[in-house]
Short mmCIF file of C-alpha atoms and ligand atoms in Angstrom, two decimals:
data_model
loop_
_atom_site.label_atom_id
_atom_site.label_comp_id
_atom_site.label_asym_id
_atom_site.label_seq_id
_atom_site.Cartn_x
_atom_site.Cartn_y
_atom_site.Cartn_z
CA MET A 1 78.57 19.90 80.32
CA SER A 2 81.92 21.17 81.52
CA GLN A 3 83.00 24.79 81.44
CA LYS A 4 85.92 23.65 79.27
CA PHE A 5 83.46 22.31 76.65
CA VAL A 6 81.56 25.61 76.61
CA GLU A 7 84.80 27.61 76.35
CA GLN A 8 85.92 25.47 73.41
CA LEU A 9 82.69 26.24 71.57
CA LYS A 10 83.00 29.97 72.28
CA GLU A 11 86.52 30.03 70.97
CA ILE A 12 85.51 28.44 67.67
CA LEU A 13 82.47 30.65 67.26
CA GLY A 14 84.08 33.99 68.06
CA PRO A 15 82.50 36.80 70.13
CA ASN A 16 79.43 37.25 67.87
CA GLY A 17 78.84 33.56 67.40
CA TRP A 18 77.14 32.49 70.62
CA LEU A 19 74.53 33.47 73.18
CA GLU A 20 74.01 32.34 76.73
CA GLY A 21 71.89 33.02 79.80
CA GLU A 22 68.79 35.17 79.32
CA ASP A 23 69.60 35.69 75.64
CA THR A 24 68.82 32.04 74.94
CA GLU A 25 65.18 32.24 76.17
CA SER A 26 63.57 32.81 72.78
CA TYR A 27 65.59 29.93 71.29
CA LEU A 28 64.18 27.61 73.96
CA THR A 29 60.63 28.75 73.34
CA ASP A 30 58.32 27.71 70.53
CA MET A 31 54.60 28.20 69.94
CA PHE A 32 53.84 25.81 72.83
CA GLY A 33 56.08 27.64 75.31
CA LYS A 34 59.50 27.10 76.82
CA GLN A 35 61.11 23.69 77.14
CA GLY A 36 64.55 22.35 78.04
CA GLU A 37 67.86 24.06 78.71
CA THR A 38 70.89 25.05 76.72
CA PRO A 39 74.43 25.81 77.86
CA LEU A 40 74.83 27.97 74.78
CA VAL A 41 73.17 28.88 71.50
CA ALA A 42 75.79 28.48 68.78
CA ARG A 43 75.42 30.92 65.89
CA PRO A 44 78.09 29.87 63.40
CA ASP A 45 78.59 31.82 60.19
CA THR A 46 80.48 29.27 58.10
CA THR A 47 80.12 25.58 57.32
CA GLU A 48 83.54 25.00 58.83
CA GLN A 49 82.38 26.49 62.12
CA VAL A 50 79.29 24.25 62.07
CA SER A 51 81.57 21.28 61.51
CA GLU A 52 83.89 22.23 64.39
CA VAL A 53 80.95 22.76 66.76
CA VAL A 54 79.54 19.36 65.85
CA LYS A 55 82.90 17.67 66.33
CA ILE A 56 83.24 19.11 69.83
CA CYS A 57 79.68 18.14 70.74
CA ALA A 58 80.25 14.61 69.40
CA ALA A 59 83.50 14.28 71.37
CA ASN A 60 81.65 15.32 74.54
CA ASN A 61 78.50 13.32 73.68
CA VAL A 62 76.37 16.47 73.86
CA ALA A 63 73.07 16.70 71.98
CA ILE A 64 72.64 19.28 69.18
CA ILE A 65 69.38 20.86 68.06
CA PRO A 66 69.58 22.47 64.62
CA GLN A 67 67.32 25.52 64.57
CA GLY A 68 66.10 27.67 61.71
CA GLY A 69 63.30 30.18 62.24
CA ASN A 70 61.73 28.02 64.99
CA THR A 71 58.35 28.39 63.26
CA ASN A 72 57.55 24.67 63.21
CA VAL A 73 54.26 23.62 64.74
CA CYS A 74 55.31 20.19 66.10
CA ARG A 75 57.87 20.90 68.87
CA MET A 76 60.88 20.12 66.72
CA ALA A 77 63.58 22.68 67.31
CA ILE A 78 64.04 22.97 71.08
CA PRO A 79 65.61 20.53 73.60
CA PRO A 80 63.46 17.78 75.11
CA GLU A 81 61.76 18.46 78.42
CA ASN A 82 64.19 18.73 81.36
CA LYS A 83 67.13 18.05 79.03
CA SER A 84 69.97 20.25 77.93
CA ALA A 85 71.37 20.50 74.41
CA VAL A 86 73.39 22.92 72.32
CA ILE A 87 71.07 24.83 70.01
CA LEU A 88 72.73 25.41 66.67
CA SER A 89 71.03 28.41 65.09
CA MET A 90 71.45 28.97 61.36
CA ALA A 91 70.50 32.64 61.62
CA ARG A 92 73.93 34.03 60.63
CA MET A 93 74.30 31.76 57.60
CA ASN A 94 71.96 33.92 55.57
CA LYS A 95 73.72 34.71 52.29
CA ILE A 96 72.19 34.17 48.88
CA ILE A 97 75.23 32.89 47.02
CA ASP A 98 74.13 32.88 43.41
CA ILE A 99 71.18 32.88 41.04
CA ASP A 100 71.52 31.35 37.61
CA PRO A 101 68.62 32.51 35.42
CA GLU A 102 69.81 30.37 32.48
CA CYS A 103 69.60 27.16 34.50
CA SER A 104 66.79 28.56 36.68
CA THR A 105 68.56 27.72 39.93
CA ILE A 106 69.36 29.57 43.13
CA THR A 107 72.08 28.74 45.66
CA ALA A 108 71.95 29.98 49.25
CA GLU A 109 72.99 29.33 52.81
CA ALA A 110 70.46 27.45 54.93
CA GLY A 111 69.73 30.40 57.23
CA CYS A 112 68.13 32.55 54.51
CA PHE A 113 64.46 33.30 55.00
CA VAL A 114 62.03 31.70 52.56
CA GLN A 115 60.77 35.17 51.67
CA SER A 116 64.30 36.41 50.89
CA LEU A 117 64.63 33.73 48.21
CA GLN A 118 61.14 34.49 46.89
CA ASP A 119 61.98 38.21 46.58
CA TYR A 120 65.40 37.64 45.05
CA ALA A 121 64.02 35.16 42.52
CA ARG A 122 61.21 37.57 41.61
CA GLU A 123 63.75 40.33 40.92
CA HIS A 124 65.19 37.94 38.32
CA ASN A 125 61.75 37.14 36.95
CA ARG A 126 61.74 33.69 38.52
CA LEU A 127 59.59 31.98 41.14
CA PHE A 128 60.86 30.24 44.27
CA SER A 129 57.73 28.23 44.94
CA PRO A 130 57.73 27.24 48.67
CA ASP A 131 55.26 29.64 50.29
CA TRP A 132 53.24 29.77 53.49
CA GLY A 133 52.23 32.19 56.20
CA ALA A 134 55.59 31.99 58.03
CA ARG A 135 57.54 32.91 54.87
CA GLY A 136 59.13 35.92 56.60
CA SER A 137 60.55 33.93 59.53
CA ALA A 138 60.95 30.31 58.34
CA MET A 139 64.39 29.57 56.91
CA ILE A 140 65.16 27.51 53.83
CA GLY A 141 67.14 24.95 55.89
CA GLY A 142 64.08 24.51 58.13
CA ALA A 143 61.81 24.36 55.08
CA VAL A 144 63.90 21.52 53.66
CA ALA A 145 64.34 19.74 57.02
CA THR A 146 60.54 19.69 57.38
CA ASN A 147 59.76 19.35 53.66
CA GLY A 148 57.38 22.31 54.02
CA GLY A 149 54.22 22.39 51.92
CA GLY A 150 52.00 25.45 51.78
CA GLN A 151 49.97 27.16 49.13
CA ASN A 152 51.88 26.30 45.94
CA VAL A 153 52.18 22.55 46.31
CA PHE A 154 49.26 21.84 44.00
CA ARG A 155 51.12 23.42 41.06
CA TYR A 156 54.81 22.99 41.92
CA GLY A 157 55.10 20.23 44.52
CA THR A 158 56.50 20.34 48.05
CA THR A 159 59.87 21.82 49.05
CA ARG A 160 61.38 18.39 48.33
CA GLU A 161 60.63 18.81 44.66
CA GLN A 162 62.53 22.11 44.53
CA VAL A 163 65.83 20.79 45.96
CA LEU A 164 68.64 20.00 43.51
CA GLY A 165 71.63 19.92 45.81
CA MET A 166 72.80 20.49 49.35
CA GLU A 167 75.75 20.66 51.69
CA VAL A 168 75.42 18.89 55.03
CA VAL A 169 77.49 18.63 58.18
CA LEU A 170 77.12 15.05 59.38
CA PRO A 171 76.76 14.12 63.08
CA ASP A 172 80.50 13.35 63.30
CA GLY A 173 81.42 16.74 61.82
CA GLN A 174 82.28 15.57 58.30
CA ILE A 175 81.11 17.87 55.51
CA TRP A 176 79.20 16.31 52.62
CA ASP A 177 79.31 18.47 49.51
CA GLY A 178 76.28 17.50 47.49
CA MET A 179 75.89 20.94 45.90
CA ARG A 180 74.95 19.70 42.44
CA ALA A 181 72.55 21.67 40.31
CA LEU A 182 71.51 18.79 38.07
CA ARG A 183 67.97 17.88 37.02
CA LYS A 184 69.12 14.33 36.38
CA ASP A 185 71.70 12.31 38.28
CA ASN A 186 71.20 8.56 38.52
CA SER A 187 74.69 7.85 39.81
CA GLY A 188 73.53 5.96 42.89
CA TYR A 189 71.37 6.54 45.98
CA ASP A 190 69.90 10.02 46.00
CA LEU A 191 71.26 10.87 49.45
CA LYS A 192 69.89 14.42 49.60
CA GLN A 193 66.38 12.94 49.77
CA LEU A 194 67.22 11.43 53.16
CA PHE A 195 67.89 14.85 54.67
CA ILE A 196 64.69 16.35 53.28
CA GLY A 197 62.06 15.98 55.98
CA SER A 198 64.61 14.50 58.43
CA GLU A 199 63.85 17.20 61.05
CA GLY A 200 67.46 17.72 62.03
CA THR A 201 68.00 14.08 63.01
CA LEU A 202 70.57 13.12 60.37
CA GLY A 203 72.75 16.19 59.99
CA ILE A 204 72.84 19.96 59.62
CA ILE A 205 71.99 21.35 56.20
CA THR A 206 74.29 24.31 55.57
CA LYS A 207 73.76 25.22 51.90
CA LEU A 208 71.17 24.45 49.26
CA VAL A 209 70.61 24.59 45.51
CA PHE A 210 66.98 24.94 44.45
CA LYS A 211 65.28 24.91 41.11
CA LEU A 212 63.25 27.98 40.18
CA HIS A 213 60.20 28.34 37.97
CA PRO A 214 59.22 31.01 35.49
CA ASN A 215 57.62 33.85 37.41
CA GLN A 216 53.94 33.72 36.67
CA GLY A 217 53.37 37.22 37.92
CA GLN A 218 49.67 37.50 37.04
CA HIS A 219 47.28 36.14 39.64
CA CYS A 220 43.53 36.21 40.01
CA SER A 221 41.50 34.46 42.70
CA LEU A 222 37.90 33.51 43.35
CA PHE A 223 36.46 33.47 46.85
CA GLY A 224 33.19 31.60 46.93
CA ILE A 225 30.49 29.75 48.79
CA LEU A 226 29.43 26.36 47.44
CA THR A 227 25.82 25.21 47.35
CA GLY A 228 26.94 22.29 49.54
CA MET A 229 30.14 20.65 50.72
CA SER A 230 29.28 17.67 48.51
CA GLU A 231 30.16 19.97 45.58
CA LEU A 232 33.75 20.51 46.76
CA MET A 233 35.34 17.92 44.50
CA ASN A 234 33.10 18.90 41.58
CA TYR A 235 34.35 22.45 41.86
CA LEU A 236 37.97 21.30 42.04
CA GLU A 237 37.39 19.24 38.90
CA LEU A 238 35.82 22.24 37.15
CA ALA A 239 38.71 24.48 38.20
CA GLN A 240 41.18 21.97 36.78
CA LYS A 241 39.21 21.73 33.56
CA VAL A 242 39.01 25.51 33.16
CA GLY A 243 42.49 26.40 34.41
CA GLY A 244 44.70 23.41 33.50
CA ASP A 245 48.17 24.10 34.85
CA LYS A 246 47.20 27.73 35.53
CA LEU A 247 45.30 26.51 38.59
CA THR A 248 47.87 27.12 41.35
CA ALA A 249 45.83 26.73 44.53
CA PHE A 250 42.49 25.40 45.72
CA GLU A 251 41.92 26.10 49.41
CA LEU A 252 39.15 25.50 51.93
CA LEU A 253 38.53 28.12 54.64
CA PRO A 254 36.29 27.76 57.70
CA GLY A 255 33.61 30.44 58.16
CA LEU A 256 34.55 30.63 61.83
CA GLY A 257 38.17 31.35 60.92
CA VAL A 258 37.23 34.04 58.40
CA GLU A 259 35.08 35.81 61.02
CA LYS A 260 37.86 35.59 63.61
CA ALA A 261 40.45 36.92 61.15
CA LEU A 262 38.20 39.85 60.14
CA ASN A 263 37.60 40.70 63.81
CA ARG A 264 41.21 40.45 64.83
CA TYR A 265 42.74 42.26 61.83
CA PRO A 266 40.61 45.33 61.04
CA ALA A 267 42.69 46.10 57.93
CA LEU A 268 41.28 42.97 56.27
CA GLN A 269 38.28 43.54 54.02
CA ARG A 270 35.24 41.24 54.14
CA PRO A 271 35.15 39.64 50.68
CA LEU A 272 31.45 38.63 50.66
CA ASP A 273 28.51 40.01 52.66
CA GLN A 274 26.94 36.57 52.87
CA LYS A 275 28.34 34.47 55.70
CA SER A 276 28.90 30.74 55.36
CA ASP A 277 30.34 27.78 57.30
CA TRP A 278 32.83 27.22 54.47
CA TYR A 279 34.51 29.18 51.70
CA VAL A 280 36.71 28.08 48.82
CA LEU A 281 39.63 30.18 47.62
CA VAL A 282 40.85 29.32 44.13
CA ARG A 283 43.81 30.94 42.42
CA PHE A 284 44.93 30.95 38.79
CA SER A 285 48.40 32.25 37.82
CA ASP A 286 50.19 32.81 34.51
CA TRP A 287 52.44 35.25 32.63
CA GLU A 288 49.37 36.67 30.98
CA ASN A 289 46.22 38.00 32.58
CA VAL A 290 44.12 35.14 33.97
CA GLU A 291 41.01 37.17 34.78
CA GLU A 292 39.11 35.74 31.84
CA LEU A 293 39.75 32.19 33.02
CA VAL A 294 38.59 32.99 36.55
CA THR A 295 35.49 34.64 35.06
CA THR A 296 34.79 31.38 33.22
CA LEU A 297 35.19 29.43 36.47
CA PHE A 298 32.89 31.94 38.17
CA GLU A 299 30.17 31.68 35.47
CA GLN A 300 30.38 27.92 35.01
CA GLY A 301 30.25 27.43 38.79
CA PHE A 302 26.86 29.16 38.90
CA GLU A 303 25.59 27.48 35.74
CA ALA A 304 26.45 24.05 37.16
CA GLY A 305 24.66 24.85 40.41
CA ILE A 306 27.93 24.47 42.36
CA LEU A 307 28.45 28.06 43.42
CA ALA A 308 25.99 29.83 45.70
CA ASN A 309 27.89 33.12 45.85
CA ALA A 310 31.35 34.33 44.86
CA VAL A 311 33.64 37.26 44.18
CA MET A 312 36.76 37.57 42.09
CA SER A 313 39.77 39.73 42.89
CA GLN A 314 39.75 42.78 40.62
CA ASN A 315 43.19 44.15 41.49
CA LEU A 316 46.35 43.37 43.43
CA GLU A 317 44.98 44.85 46.65
CA GLN A 318 41.94 42.57 46.59
CA GLU A 319 44.11 39.60 45.62
CA ASN A 320 46.44 40.24 48.56
CA ASN A 321 43.48 40.72 50.90
CA LEU A 322 42.07 37.28 50.05
CA TRP A 323 45.41 35.58 50.62
CA GLU A 324 46.09 37.51 53.80
CA ILE A 325 42.77 36.14 55.10
CA ARG A 326 43.99 32.66 54.13
CA ASP A 327 47.29 33.20 55.99
CA GLN A 328 45.34 34.09 59.14
CA MET A 329 43.45 30.79 59.44
CA ILE A 330 45.92 29.54 62.10
CA PRO A 331 43.73 28.21 64.98
CA THR A 332 46.29 28.77 67.76
CA GLN A 333 45.82 32.52 67.53
CA TYR A 334 42.05 32.25 68.10
CA PHE A 335 41.61 29.45 70.65
CA LYS A 336 43.45 29.38 73.94
CA SER A 337 42.12 26.10 75.34
CA ARG A 338 43.43 22.67 74.38
CA LEU A 339 43.50 22.02 70.63
CA LEU A 340 43.47 18.48 69.22
CA LYS A 341 45.24 18.70 65.89
CA TRP A 342 45.61 16.63 62.77
CA ASP A 343 47.58 17.51 59.68
CA VAL A 344 45.62 15.06 57.57
CA SER A 345 46.59 13.79 54.17
CA VAL A 346 44.06 11.61 52.36
CA PRO A 347 43.54 10.70 48.72
CA ILE A 348 41.86 13.79 47.24
CA SER A 349 38.73 11.84 46.32
CA LYS A 350 38.22 10.98 50.01
CA ILE A 351 38.31 14.50 51.47
CA THR A 352 34.57 14.97 51.87
CA HIS A 353 34.17 11.42 53.17
CA PHE A 354 36.86 12.19 55.75
CA LEU A 355 35.21 15.46 56.77
CA ASP A 356 31.77 13.86 57.23
CA SER A 357 33.04 10.78 59.05
CA ALA A 358 35.41 12.69 61.32
CA GLU A 359 32.64 15.08 62.33
CA ASN A 360 30.37 12.14 63.19
CA LEU A 361 33.10 10.56 65.30
CA VAL A 362 33.86 13.78 67.16
CA ARG A 363 30.17 14.48 67.81
CA GLU A 364 29.71 10.96 69.19
CA HIS A 365 32.28 11.89 71.82
CA GLN A 366 31.16 15.44 72.44
CA GLN A 367 28.34 17.25 70.67
CA ALA A 368 29.57 20.71 71.67
CA ALA A 369 33.19 20.40 70.52
CA ILE A 370 34.29 23.07 68.03
CA ILE A 371 35.56 21.64 64.78
CA TYR A 372 37.89 23.99 62.91
CA VAL A 373 39.05 22.91 59.47
CA THR A 374 41.21 24.59 56.91
CA GLY A 375 42.98 22.93 54.06
CA HIS A 376 44.92 22.68 50.86
CA VAL A 377 42.15 20.72 49.12
CA GLY A 378 44.08 20.40 45.88
CA ASP A 379 46.74 18.39 47.74
CA GLY A 380 44.34 16.28 49.83
CA ASN A 381 45.68 18.07 52.92
CA ILE A 382 43.29 19.08 55.67
CA HIS A 383 44.39 20.85 58.85
CA TYR A 384 41.77 19.43 61.20
CA THR A 385 41.41 20.88 64.69
CA VAL A 386 38.97 19.88 67.44
CA ILE A 387 38.49 22.08 70.49
CA PRO A 388 36.59 20.05 73.09
CA GLU A 389 34.75 21.68 75.99
CA GLY A 390 35.63 21.05 79.61
CA GLU A 391 39.39 21.38 79.84
CA GLY A 392 40.41 20.64 83.43
CA ASP A 393 37.30 18.52 84.10
CA PRO A 394 37.80 14.94 85.30
CA GLY A 395 37.91 12.66 82.26
CA PHE A 396 38.94 15.45 79.86
CA ASP A 397 42.31 13.89 79.00
CA GLU A 398 40.65 10.54 78.46
CA LEU A 399 38.09 12.17 76.13
CA CYS A 400 40.89 13.82 74.12
CA ASN A 401 42.74 10.52 73.79
CA ARG A 402 39.62 8.77 72.54
CA ILE A 403 38.98 11.47 69.94
CA TYR A 404 42.61 11.30 68.82
CA GLN A 405 42.47 7.54 68.52
CA ASP A 406 39.22 7.44 66.54
CA VAL A 407 40.16 10.17 64.08
CA ASP A 408 43.70 8.75 63.62
CA GLU A 409 42.19 5.38 62.81
CA LEU A 410 39.74 6.94 60.38
CA VAL A 411 42.62 8.65 58.56
CA TRP A 412 44.56 5.39 58.33
CA SER A 413 41.48 3.46 57.19
CA LEU A 414 41.31 5.87 54.23
CA GLY A 415 44.95 5.19 53.35
CA GLY A 416 45.97 8.57 54.76
CA SER A 417 48.63 10.10 56.99
CA ILE A 418 48.26 12.21 60.12
CA ALA A 419 51.44 14.15 59.27
CA ALA A 420 50.88 15.67 55.84
CA GLU A 421 53.19 18.69 55.70
CA HIS A 422 54.08 19.96 59.18
CA GLY A 423 56.12 16.90 60.12
CA VAL A 424 56.30 14.88 63.33
CA GLY A 425 58.67 16.43 65.88
CA GLN A 426 57.96 15.62 69.49
CA LEU A 427 54.25 16.30 69.13
CA LEU A 428 53.26 13.45 66.82
CA LYS A 429 56.08 11.01 67.53
CA SER A 430 54.08 8.43 69.47
CA ARG A 431 50.96 8.72 67.28
CA VAL A 432 52.94 8.37 64.04
CA ARG A 433 54.48 5.14 65.40
CA ASN A 434 51.04 3.54 64.98
CA GLN A 435 50.91 4.68 61.35
CA LYS A 436 54.04 2.67 60.50
CA SER A 437 54.50 -1.07 60.22
CA ASP A 438 57.30 -2.60 62.31
CA VAL A 439 59.30 -3.07 59.12
CA GLU A 440 58.99 0.59 58.11
CA TYR A 441 59.71 1.89 61.61
CA SER A 442 62.74 -0.34 61.99
CA MET A 443 64.16 0.85 58.63
CA MET A 444 63.81 4.43 59.84
CA GLN A 445 65.51 3.63 63.15
CA GLN A 446 68.37 1.83 61.40
CA LEU A 447 68.86 4.74 59.05
CA ARG A 448 69.02 7.16 61.94
CA HIS A 449 71.52 4.92 63.70
CA ILE A 450 73.79 4.72 60.62
CA PHE A 451 74.07 8.49 60.42
CA ASP A 452 74.08 9.20 64.14
CA PRO A 453 75.18 6.16 66.19
CA GLN A 454 75.69 8.35 69.27
CA GLY A 455 72.10 9.67 69.07
CA ILE A 456 73.13 13.30 69.49
CA MET A 457 71.12 14.87 66.67
CA ASN A 458 67.81 16.37 67.79
CA PRO A 459 66.97 13.62 70.30
CA GLY A 460 63.35 12.95 71.22
CA LYS A 461 61.99 14.03 67.82
CA LEU A 462 60.54 12.16 64.83
CA ILE A 463 61.27 8.54 65.87
CA ASP A 464 62.53 6.70 68.92
CA SER A 465 66.18 6.00 68.29
C1 LIG B 501 51.93 31.13 60.56
C2 LIG B 501 52.49 29.81 60.16
C3 LIG B 501 52.03 29.19 59.00
C4 LIG B 501 52.59 27.98 58.59
N1 LIG B 501 52.12 27.40 57.46
C5 LIG B 501 52.70 26.25 57.02
C6 LIG B 501 52.23 25.62 55.82
O1 LIG B 501 51.27 26.06 55.17
N2 LIG B 501 52.86 24.52 55.42
C7 LIG B 501 53.92 23.97 56.11
O2 LIG B 501 54.48 22.96 55.68
N3 LIG B 501 54.36 24.52 57.26
C8 LIG B 501 53.78 25.64 57.73
N4 LIG B 501 54.22 26.20 58.91
C9 LIG B 501 55.27 25.52 59.71
C10 LIG B 501 56.72 26.03 59.53
O3 LIG B 501 56.80 27.34 59.04
C11 LIG B 501 57.50 25.08 58.63
O4 LIG B 501 57.59 23.81 59.24
C12 LIG B 501 58.92 25.56 58.31
O5 LIG B 501 59.44 24.76 57.27
C13 LIG B 501 59.88 25.53 59.48
O6 LIG B 501 61.05 26.27 59.14
P1 LIG B 501 61.95 26.90 60.28
O7 LIG B 501 63.13 27.55 59.66
O8 LIG B 501 61.15 27.74 61.18
O9 LIG B 501 62.46 25.58 61.03
P2 LIG B 501 62.52 25.29 62.60
O10 LIG B 501 61.17 25.40 63.18
O11 LIG B 501 63.60 26.08 63.21
O12 LIG B 501 62.96 23.76 62.58
C14 LIG B 501 62.13 22.76 62.07
C15 LIG B 501 62.88 21.44 62.05
O13 LIG B 501 63.93 21.49 61.10
C16 LIG B 501 65.20 21.29 61.73
N5 LIG B 501 66.14 22.20 61.08
C17 LIG B 501 66.03 23.54 60.96
N6 LIG B 501 67.05 24.03 60.24
C18 LIG B 501 67.82 22.96 59.91
C19 LIG B 501 69.02 22.81 59.16
N7 LIG B 501 69.65 23.84 58.61
N8 LIG B 501 69.53 21.56 59.01
C20 LIG B 501 68.92 20.49 59.56
N9 LIG B 501 67.79 20.58 60.27
C21 LIG B 501 67.24 21.80 60.44
C22 LIG B 501 64.98 21.56 63.21
O14 LIG B 501 65.86 20.82 64.01
C23 LIG B 501 63.54 21.10 63.37
O15 LIG B 501 63.51 19.70 63.51
C24 LIG B 501 53.64 27.38 59.37
C25 LIG B 501 54.08 28.01 60.54
C26 LIG B 501 53.50 29.20 60.95
C27 LIG B 501 54.01 29.84 62.21
#
């Protein structure tokens, strides 16, 4: 990359619009550590600047990595190992442009934080539904580019289902204005869908229009222990029967994770004295008080012999405490040795079958491995982590590969996916190849090539170009 190229970028971006040298370190570092190089982190503050930066990169055949909050968990938003690329940070494009309560829509630049849209929508008595632990640092452009899931999917769908329109800078610098706020538009291919979940490989999302939902400000949750894991689906069914569309989340928490969270964060309150290998966390939400409904779920759970022990949140503080515990189930903060990870999606009816079979497979390979599971049960999404013993021992890598292979194949045999909501990035690229037929993989490659024939957009992620 010539000095002239870098100077051209700086001129377009202005003095506050770029970083270099030591200041780029954090942009090259994700949860797995530092990787790659960058001549410059571009921090444009208009779509036109994004377009100009892309045009210069395309003319010089330089790779571009779109970056939002860099909270992804699949190595998606930094340059490939030993490679250099311009990082295009959306951090300065952080304006909420408009909220339209009549149409229940919100329009914003892609660098806004997820939480900023949640808060702004709430002030207007509306709900922006994407929500997960990284809400304060993940950006809406990143949320769309990964099709983020989280805790509200069961009731409102993934981020994809919230997107009505978008503006995108294409890999040749052209600007596509698809900022429509329509619920219906069958005027041809729905191009915005291609960019949702594209992980920065097809273009740079600069603005978005989302649909909002009525703000169901009343929440009440139940935190309970089941009489056995075989009752998991029965309790989900009961919660659906009792709550109907007021059931907004049904989560599974590992006992090990709850203990680790309570130890690490002393401000968290222990919800139940009794300890268990598993807990369920069920939430109902509505405009009106939902306590009575949760009480019914509580009572009927015991009557049906499904619940062994449970508590309900009695006030906002207790409600927040339960969900803060849920947010802290992230395994990387508790285990420092090698983690084997699956973001499993299976048909909901097959969750317990998956859990039993996967445990058997892992134990066949290593009896002592720690199995750490948390999940959005209502969506059939299980975050499955195995921590084998013996890192550094001869044969350890081989053991890990065998476990990966067996559990991947189990997931596929159940009609599932190993990339439910976190996406693919660099981390799952080679494993996801085996989930796709040649026909499907080739369609994806052709699509990528149509948008980005030079292969400059986020190389090394999602699929081989
Ligand atoms: C504590 C914690 C909890 C989490 N919980 C969940 C969860 O429950 N569910 C879930 O789905 N995820 C979860 N995540 C993962 C992460 O927050 C999401 O993947 C999020 O959507 C990433 O947003 P980001 O702005 O950080 O994007 P980044 O990490 O910066 O980028 C992600 C990908 O999107 C691309 N990209 C970013 N911005 C743009 C843009 N404007 N245009 C085009 N491409 C772009 C990047 O190139 C990259 O490929 C969690 C992460 C953490 C740290």
